[in-house]
Each structure stands twice: as C-alpha cells, then as structure tokens.
PDB file of C-alpha atoms in Angstrom:
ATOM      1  CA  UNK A  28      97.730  48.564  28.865  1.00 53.00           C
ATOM      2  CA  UNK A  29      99.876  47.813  31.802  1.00 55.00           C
ATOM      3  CA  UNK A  30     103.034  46.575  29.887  1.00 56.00           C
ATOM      4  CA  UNK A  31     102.783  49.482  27.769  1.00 55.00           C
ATOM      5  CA  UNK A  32     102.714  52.243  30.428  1.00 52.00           C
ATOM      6  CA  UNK A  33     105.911  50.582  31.902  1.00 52.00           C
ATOM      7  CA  UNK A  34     107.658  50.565  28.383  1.00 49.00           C
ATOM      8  CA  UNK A  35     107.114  54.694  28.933  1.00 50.00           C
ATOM      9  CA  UNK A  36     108.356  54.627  32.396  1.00 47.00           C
ATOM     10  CA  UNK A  37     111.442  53.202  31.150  1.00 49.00           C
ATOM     11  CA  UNK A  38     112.499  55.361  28.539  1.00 49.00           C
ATOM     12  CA  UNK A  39     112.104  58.572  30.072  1.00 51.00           C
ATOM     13  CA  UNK A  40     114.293  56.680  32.455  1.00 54.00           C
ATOM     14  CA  UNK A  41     116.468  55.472  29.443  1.00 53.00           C
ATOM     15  CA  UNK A  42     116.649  58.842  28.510  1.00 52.00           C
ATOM     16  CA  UNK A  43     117.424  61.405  31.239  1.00 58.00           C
ATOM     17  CA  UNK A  44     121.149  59.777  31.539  1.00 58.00           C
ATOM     18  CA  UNK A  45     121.524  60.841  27.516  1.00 55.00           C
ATOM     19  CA  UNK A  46     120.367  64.233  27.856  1.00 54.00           C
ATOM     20  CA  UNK A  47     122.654  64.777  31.317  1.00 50.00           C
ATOM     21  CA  UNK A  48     125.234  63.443  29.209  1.00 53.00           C
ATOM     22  CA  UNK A  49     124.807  65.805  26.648  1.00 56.00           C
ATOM     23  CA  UNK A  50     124.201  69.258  29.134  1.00 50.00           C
ATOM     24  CA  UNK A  51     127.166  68.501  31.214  1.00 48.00           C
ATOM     25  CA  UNK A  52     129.495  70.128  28.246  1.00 52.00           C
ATOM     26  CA  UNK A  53     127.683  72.797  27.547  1.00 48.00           C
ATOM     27  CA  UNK A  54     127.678  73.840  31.188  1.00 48.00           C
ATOM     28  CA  UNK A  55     131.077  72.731  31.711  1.00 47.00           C
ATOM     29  CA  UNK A  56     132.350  74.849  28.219  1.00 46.00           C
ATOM     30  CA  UNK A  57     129.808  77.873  29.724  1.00 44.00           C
ATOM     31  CA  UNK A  58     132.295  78.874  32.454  1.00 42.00           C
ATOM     32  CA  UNK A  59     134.857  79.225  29.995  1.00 44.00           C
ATOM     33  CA  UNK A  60     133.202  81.132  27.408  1.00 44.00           C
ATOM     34  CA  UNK A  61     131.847  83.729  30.114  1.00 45.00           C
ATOM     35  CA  UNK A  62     135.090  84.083  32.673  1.00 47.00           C
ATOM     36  CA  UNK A  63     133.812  87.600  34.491  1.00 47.00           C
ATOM     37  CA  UNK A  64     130.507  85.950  35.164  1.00 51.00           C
ATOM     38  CA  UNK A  65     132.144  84.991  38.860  1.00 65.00           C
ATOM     39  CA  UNK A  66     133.713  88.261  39.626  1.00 67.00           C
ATOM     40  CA  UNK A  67     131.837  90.071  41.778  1.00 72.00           C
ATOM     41  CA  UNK A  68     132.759  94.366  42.005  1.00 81.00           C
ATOM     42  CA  UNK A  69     132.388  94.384  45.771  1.00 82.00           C
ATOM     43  CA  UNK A  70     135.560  94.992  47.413  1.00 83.00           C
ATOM     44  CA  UNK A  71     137.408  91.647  49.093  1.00 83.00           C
ATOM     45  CA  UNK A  72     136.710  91.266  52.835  1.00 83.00           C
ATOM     46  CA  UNK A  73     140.445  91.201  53.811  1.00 85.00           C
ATOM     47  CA  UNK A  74     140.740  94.691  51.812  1.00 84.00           C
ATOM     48  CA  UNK A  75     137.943  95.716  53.744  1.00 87.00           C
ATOM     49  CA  UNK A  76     138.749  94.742  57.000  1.00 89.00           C
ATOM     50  CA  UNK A  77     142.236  96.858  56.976  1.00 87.00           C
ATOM     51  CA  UNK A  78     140.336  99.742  56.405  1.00 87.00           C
ATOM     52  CA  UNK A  79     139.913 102.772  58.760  1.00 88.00           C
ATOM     53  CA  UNK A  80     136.396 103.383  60.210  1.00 90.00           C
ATOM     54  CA  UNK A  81     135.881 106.541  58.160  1.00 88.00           C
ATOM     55  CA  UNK A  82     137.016 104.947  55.072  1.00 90.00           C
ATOM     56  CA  UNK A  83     134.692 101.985  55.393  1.00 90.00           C
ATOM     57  CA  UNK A  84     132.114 104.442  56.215  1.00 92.00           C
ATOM     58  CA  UNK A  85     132.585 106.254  52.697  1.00 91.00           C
ATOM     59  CA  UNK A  86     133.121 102.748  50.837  1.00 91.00           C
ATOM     60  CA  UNK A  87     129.684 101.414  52.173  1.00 93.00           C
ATOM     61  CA  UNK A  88     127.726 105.021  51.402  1.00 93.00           C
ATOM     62  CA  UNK A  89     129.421 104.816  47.435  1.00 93.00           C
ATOM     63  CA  UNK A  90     128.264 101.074  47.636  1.00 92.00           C
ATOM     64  CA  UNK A  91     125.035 101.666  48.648  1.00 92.00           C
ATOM     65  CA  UNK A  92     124.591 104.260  46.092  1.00 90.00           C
ATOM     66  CA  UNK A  93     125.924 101.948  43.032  1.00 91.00           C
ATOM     67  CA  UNK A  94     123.230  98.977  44.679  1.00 89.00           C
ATOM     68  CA  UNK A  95     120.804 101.319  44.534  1.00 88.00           C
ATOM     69  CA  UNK A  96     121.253 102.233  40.909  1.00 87.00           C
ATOM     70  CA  UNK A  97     121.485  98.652  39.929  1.00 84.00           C
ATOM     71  CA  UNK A  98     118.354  97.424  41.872  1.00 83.00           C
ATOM     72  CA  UNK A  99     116.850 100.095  39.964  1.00 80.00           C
ATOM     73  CA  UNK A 100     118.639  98.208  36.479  1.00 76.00           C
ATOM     74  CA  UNK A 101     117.000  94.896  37.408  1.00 79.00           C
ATOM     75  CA  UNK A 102     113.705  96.432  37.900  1.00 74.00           C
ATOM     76  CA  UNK A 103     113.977  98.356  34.380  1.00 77.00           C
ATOM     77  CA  UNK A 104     113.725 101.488  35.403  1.00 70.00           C
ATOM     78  CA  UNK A 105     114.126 103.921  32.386  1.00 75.00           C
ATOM     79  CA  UNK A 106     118.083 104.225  31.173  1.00 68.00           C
ATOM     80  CA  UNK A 107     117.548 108.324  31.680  1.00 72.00           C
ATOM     81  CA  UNK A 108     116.657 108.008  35.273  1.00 76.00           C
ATOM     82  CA  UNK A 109     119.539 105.382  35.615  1.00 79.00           C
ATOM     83  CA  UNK A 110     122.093 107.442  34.432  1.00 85.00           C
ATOM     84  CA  UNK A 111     121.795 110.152  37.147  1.00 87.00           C
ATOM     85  CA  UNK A 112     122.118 107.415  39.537  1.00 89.00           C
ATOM     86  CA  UNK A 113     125.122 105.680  38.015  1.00 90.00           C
ATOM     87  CA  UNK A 114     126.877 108.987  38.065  1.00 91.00           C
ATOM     88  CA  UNK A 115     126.182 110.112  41.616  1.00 92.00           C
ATOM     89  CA  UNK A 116     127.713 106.505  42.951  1.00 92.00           C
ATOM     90  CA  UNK A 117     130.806 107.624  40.526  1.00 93.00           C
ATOM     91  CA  UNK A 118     131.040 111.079  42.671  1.00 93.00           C
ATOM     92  CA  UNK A 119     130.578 109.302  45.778  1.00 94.00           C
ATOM     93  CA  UNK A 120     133.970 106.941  44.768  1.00 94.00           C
ATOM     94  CA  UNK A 121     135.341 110.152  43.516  1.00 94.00           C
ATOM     95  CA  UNK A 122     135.498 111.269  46.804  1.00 94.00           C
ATOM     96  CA  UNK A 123     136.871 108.615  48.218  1.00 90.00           C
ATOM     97  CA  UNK A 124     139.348 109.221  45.935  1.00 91.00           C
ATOM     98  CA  UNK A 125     140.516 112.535  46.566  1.00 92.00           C
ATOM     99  CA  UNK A 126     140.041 112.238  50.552  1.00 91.00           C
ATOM    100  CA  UNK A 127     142.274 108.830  50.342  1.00 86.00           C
ATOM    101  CA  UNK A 128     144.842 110.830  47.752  1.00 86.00           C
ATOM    102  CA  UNK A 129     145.244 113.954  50.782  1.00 89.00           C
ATOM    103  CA  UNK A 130     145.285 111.411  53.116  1.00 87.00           C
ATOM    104  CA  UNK A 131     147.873 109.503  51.889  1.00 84.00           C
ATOM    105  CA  UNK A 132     145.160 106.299  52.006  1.00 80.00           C
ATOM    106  CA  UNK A 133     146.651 102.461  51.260  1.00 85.00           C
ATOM    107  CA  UNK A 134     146.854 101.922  47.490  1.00 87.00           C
ATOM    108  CA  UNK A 135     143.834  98.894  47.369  1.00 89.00           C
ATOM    109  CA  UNK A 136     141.459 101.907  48.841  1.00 90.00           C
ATOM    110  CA  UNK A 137     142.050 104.111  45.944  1.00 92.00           C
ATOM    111  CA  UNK A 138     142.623 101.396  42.887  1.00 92.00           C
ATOM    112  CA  UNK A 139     138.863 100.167  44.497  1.00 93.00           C
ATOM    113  CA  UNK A 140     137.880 103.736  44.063  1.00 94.00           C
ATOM    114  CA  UNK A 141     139.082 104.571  40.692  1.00 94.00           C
ATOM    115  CA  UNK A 142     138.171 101.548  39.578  1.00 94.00           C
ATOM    116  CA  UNK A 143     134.323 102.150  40.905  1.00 93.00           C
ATOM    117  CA  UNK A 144     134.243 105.409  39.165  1.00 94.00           C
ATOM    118  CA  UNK A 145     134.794 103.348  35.918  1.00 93.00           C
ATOM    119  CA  UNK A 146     132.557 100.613  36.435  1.00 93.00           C
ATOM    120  CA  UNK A 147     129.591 103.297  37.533  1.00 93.00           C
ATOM    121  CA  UNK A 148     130.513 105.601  34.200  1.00 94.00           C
ATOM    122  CA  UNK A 149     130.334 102.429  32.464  1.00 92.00           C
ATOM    123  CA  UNK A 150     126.828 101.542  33.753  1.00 90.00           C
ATOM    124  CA  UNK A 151     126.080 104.923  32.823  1.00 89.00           C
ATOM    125  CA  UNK A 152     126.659 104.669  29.044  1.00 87.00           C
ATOM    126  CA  UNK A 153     129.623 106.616  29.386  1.00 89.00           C
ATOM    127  CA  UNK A 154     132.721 104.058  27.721  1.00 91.00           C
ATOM    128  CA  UNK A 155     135.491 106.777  27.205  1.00 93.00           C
ATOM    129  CA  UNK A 156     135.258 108.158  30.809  1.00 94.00           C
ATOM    130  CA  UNK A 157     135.127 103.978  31.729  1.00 93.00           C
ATOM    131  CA  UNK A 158     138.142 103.390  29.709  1.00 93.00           C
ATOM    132  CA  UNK A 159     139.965 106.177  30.835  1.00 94.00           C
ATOM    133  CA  UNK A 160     139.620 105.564  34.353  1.00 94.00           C
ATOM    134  CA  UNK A 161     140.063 101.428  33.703  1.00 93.00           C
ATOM    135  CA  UNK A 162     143.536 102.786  32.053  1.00 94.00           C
ATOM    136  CA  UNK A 163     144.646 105.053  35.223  1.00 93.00           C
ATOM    137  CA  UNK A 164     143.912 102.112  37.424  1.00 93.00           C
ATOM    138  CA  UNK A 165     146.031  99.723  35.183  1.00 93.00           C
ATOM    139  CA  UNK A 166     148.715 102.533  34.814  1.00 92.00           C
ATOM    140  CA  UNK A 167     148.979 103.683  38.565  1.00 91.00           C
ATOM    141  CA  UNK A 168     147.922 100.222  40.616  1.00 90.00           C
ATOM    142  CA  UNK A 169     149.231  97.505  38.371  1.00 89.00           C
ATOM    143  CA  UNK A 170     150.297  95.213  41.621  1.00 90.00           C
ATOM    144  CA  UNK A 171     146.811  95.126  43.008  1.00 87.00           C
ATOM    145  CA  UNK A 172     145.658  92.298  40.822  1.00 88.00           C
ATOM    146  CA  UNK A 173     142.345  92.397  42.477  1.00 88.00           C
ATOM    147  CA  UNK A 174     141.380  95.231  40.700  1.00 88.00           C
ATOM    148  CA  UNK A 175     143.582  95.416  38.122  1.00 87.00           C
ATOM    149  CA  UNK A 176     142.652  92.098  36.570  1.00 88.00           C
ATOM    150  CA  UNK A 177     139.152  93.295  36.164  1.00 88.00           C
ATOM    151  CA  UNK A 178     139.886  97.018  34.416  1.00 89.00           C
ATOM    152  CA  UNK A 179     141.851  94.977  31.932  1.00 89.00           C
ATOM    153  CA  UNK A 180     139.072  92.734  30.985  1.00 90.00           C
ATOM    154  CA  UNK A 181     136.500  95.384  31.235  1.00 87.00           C
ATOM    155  CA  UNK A 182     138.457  97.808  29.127  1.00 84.00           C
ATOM    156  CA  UNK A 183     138.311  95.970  26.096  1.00 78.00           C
TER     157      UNK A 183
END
C-alpha cells in the first residue's frame, strides 16, 4: 500500500507542470483578446493634480455619483433603478462641462467630462447619446489620448 500511495504523490506532481504549461497561453493570449480590461475610467493623477480646488471638488462629487451607481450594478440592483442613477452622474459631468466651457477650463477637464457623460449614458442603456458624446470627444479633444483612446474603442 505504501509504494502505491507514492506512485499518486508523484503524478499529481508529474502533472501540475503539464497543466501550468498548458494555462500559461491561455492567460497570456487573454490580455490580448480583452485590451480595455486594464483601463480604468478614473481620471489620471497628474490630470488631477493640475486641477483647481473647485474643479476637483465637482470631479470627485460626479465620481462619487457614477461609484455609486455602479456599486449599485455589482450588487444587481434592478436596471430601472440603475438608470436614474447612471443619468444623474451624466448631469453631474454635464456640469462640469458647461462651468469648465464659461470658464475657459484646461482641455483634459472637459474631454474627462464629456467623455463621463458618455460612459454614464452608456451604463444607462442609452448607446446613441454614448456614441454621440464618444464622437464630440474624438472630434473636439483628439490630442488628449487619455481619453480619446478610450471613446474610440468604446464607440464601436
């Protein structure tokens, strides 16, 4: 009985090497077949650091709003309570919009902001006012690549 409970031992030890062998492409060809799986819609630190006070103040209220709508995602809340949600982080970046646009704001503020509009109407179910938005950012900001890069790939 001994010899034969070795003989196990061994080939699950004989084995794991095999089946690593065989996982490591399919994790390895994962990252390519899902790119946007890394990008993350919060906006970049050194964006957010040359903000004004106020407008980090209004970029962290919209935030907090579109978290608050996708906590409520992962914890499946029903789509027709989601929606309201969705669209009242949209409004939120829509003002952050139109206050940066009188205030002649720095362009990365209001790409981030039309671009959050988007991304929340998207959430929402709503793909033409997504796409439209996700156009305006590509047609107006097409040098800020860290938001433009994204619209591109979400618009199709």
């Amino acid at each position: 009985m001994m010899k034969r409970k070795e003989m196990t031992v061994q080939n699950r030890e004989g084995l794991s090497p095999v089946i690593c062998l065989f996982l490591l492409p399919l994790f390895a060809l994962s990252s390519f077949a899902y790119p946007m799986r890394e990008w993350d819609w919060h906006m970049p630190g050194d964006v957010y650091k040359n903000l004004e006070f106020g407008d980090r103040a209004a970029v962290d209220r919209a935030t907090k709003m579109f978290e608050s709508a996708a906590s409520c995602e992962w914890n499946r809340m029903r789509p027709t309570d989601l929606i309201p949600r969705y669209r009242n982080a949209a409004n939120e970046f829509r003002k952050i919009q139109v206050k940066g646009e009188a205030e002649e704001s720095t362009e990365p503020l209001l790409a981030y902001a039309v671009f959050m509009q988007g991304y929340a109407y998207m959430q929402a179910n709503d793909r033409n006012k997504a796409a439209q938005l996700f156009n305006e950012v590509l047609d107006l900001y097409p040098d800020e690549k860290f938001i433009a890069v994204p619209a591109r790939y979400l618009i199709s």
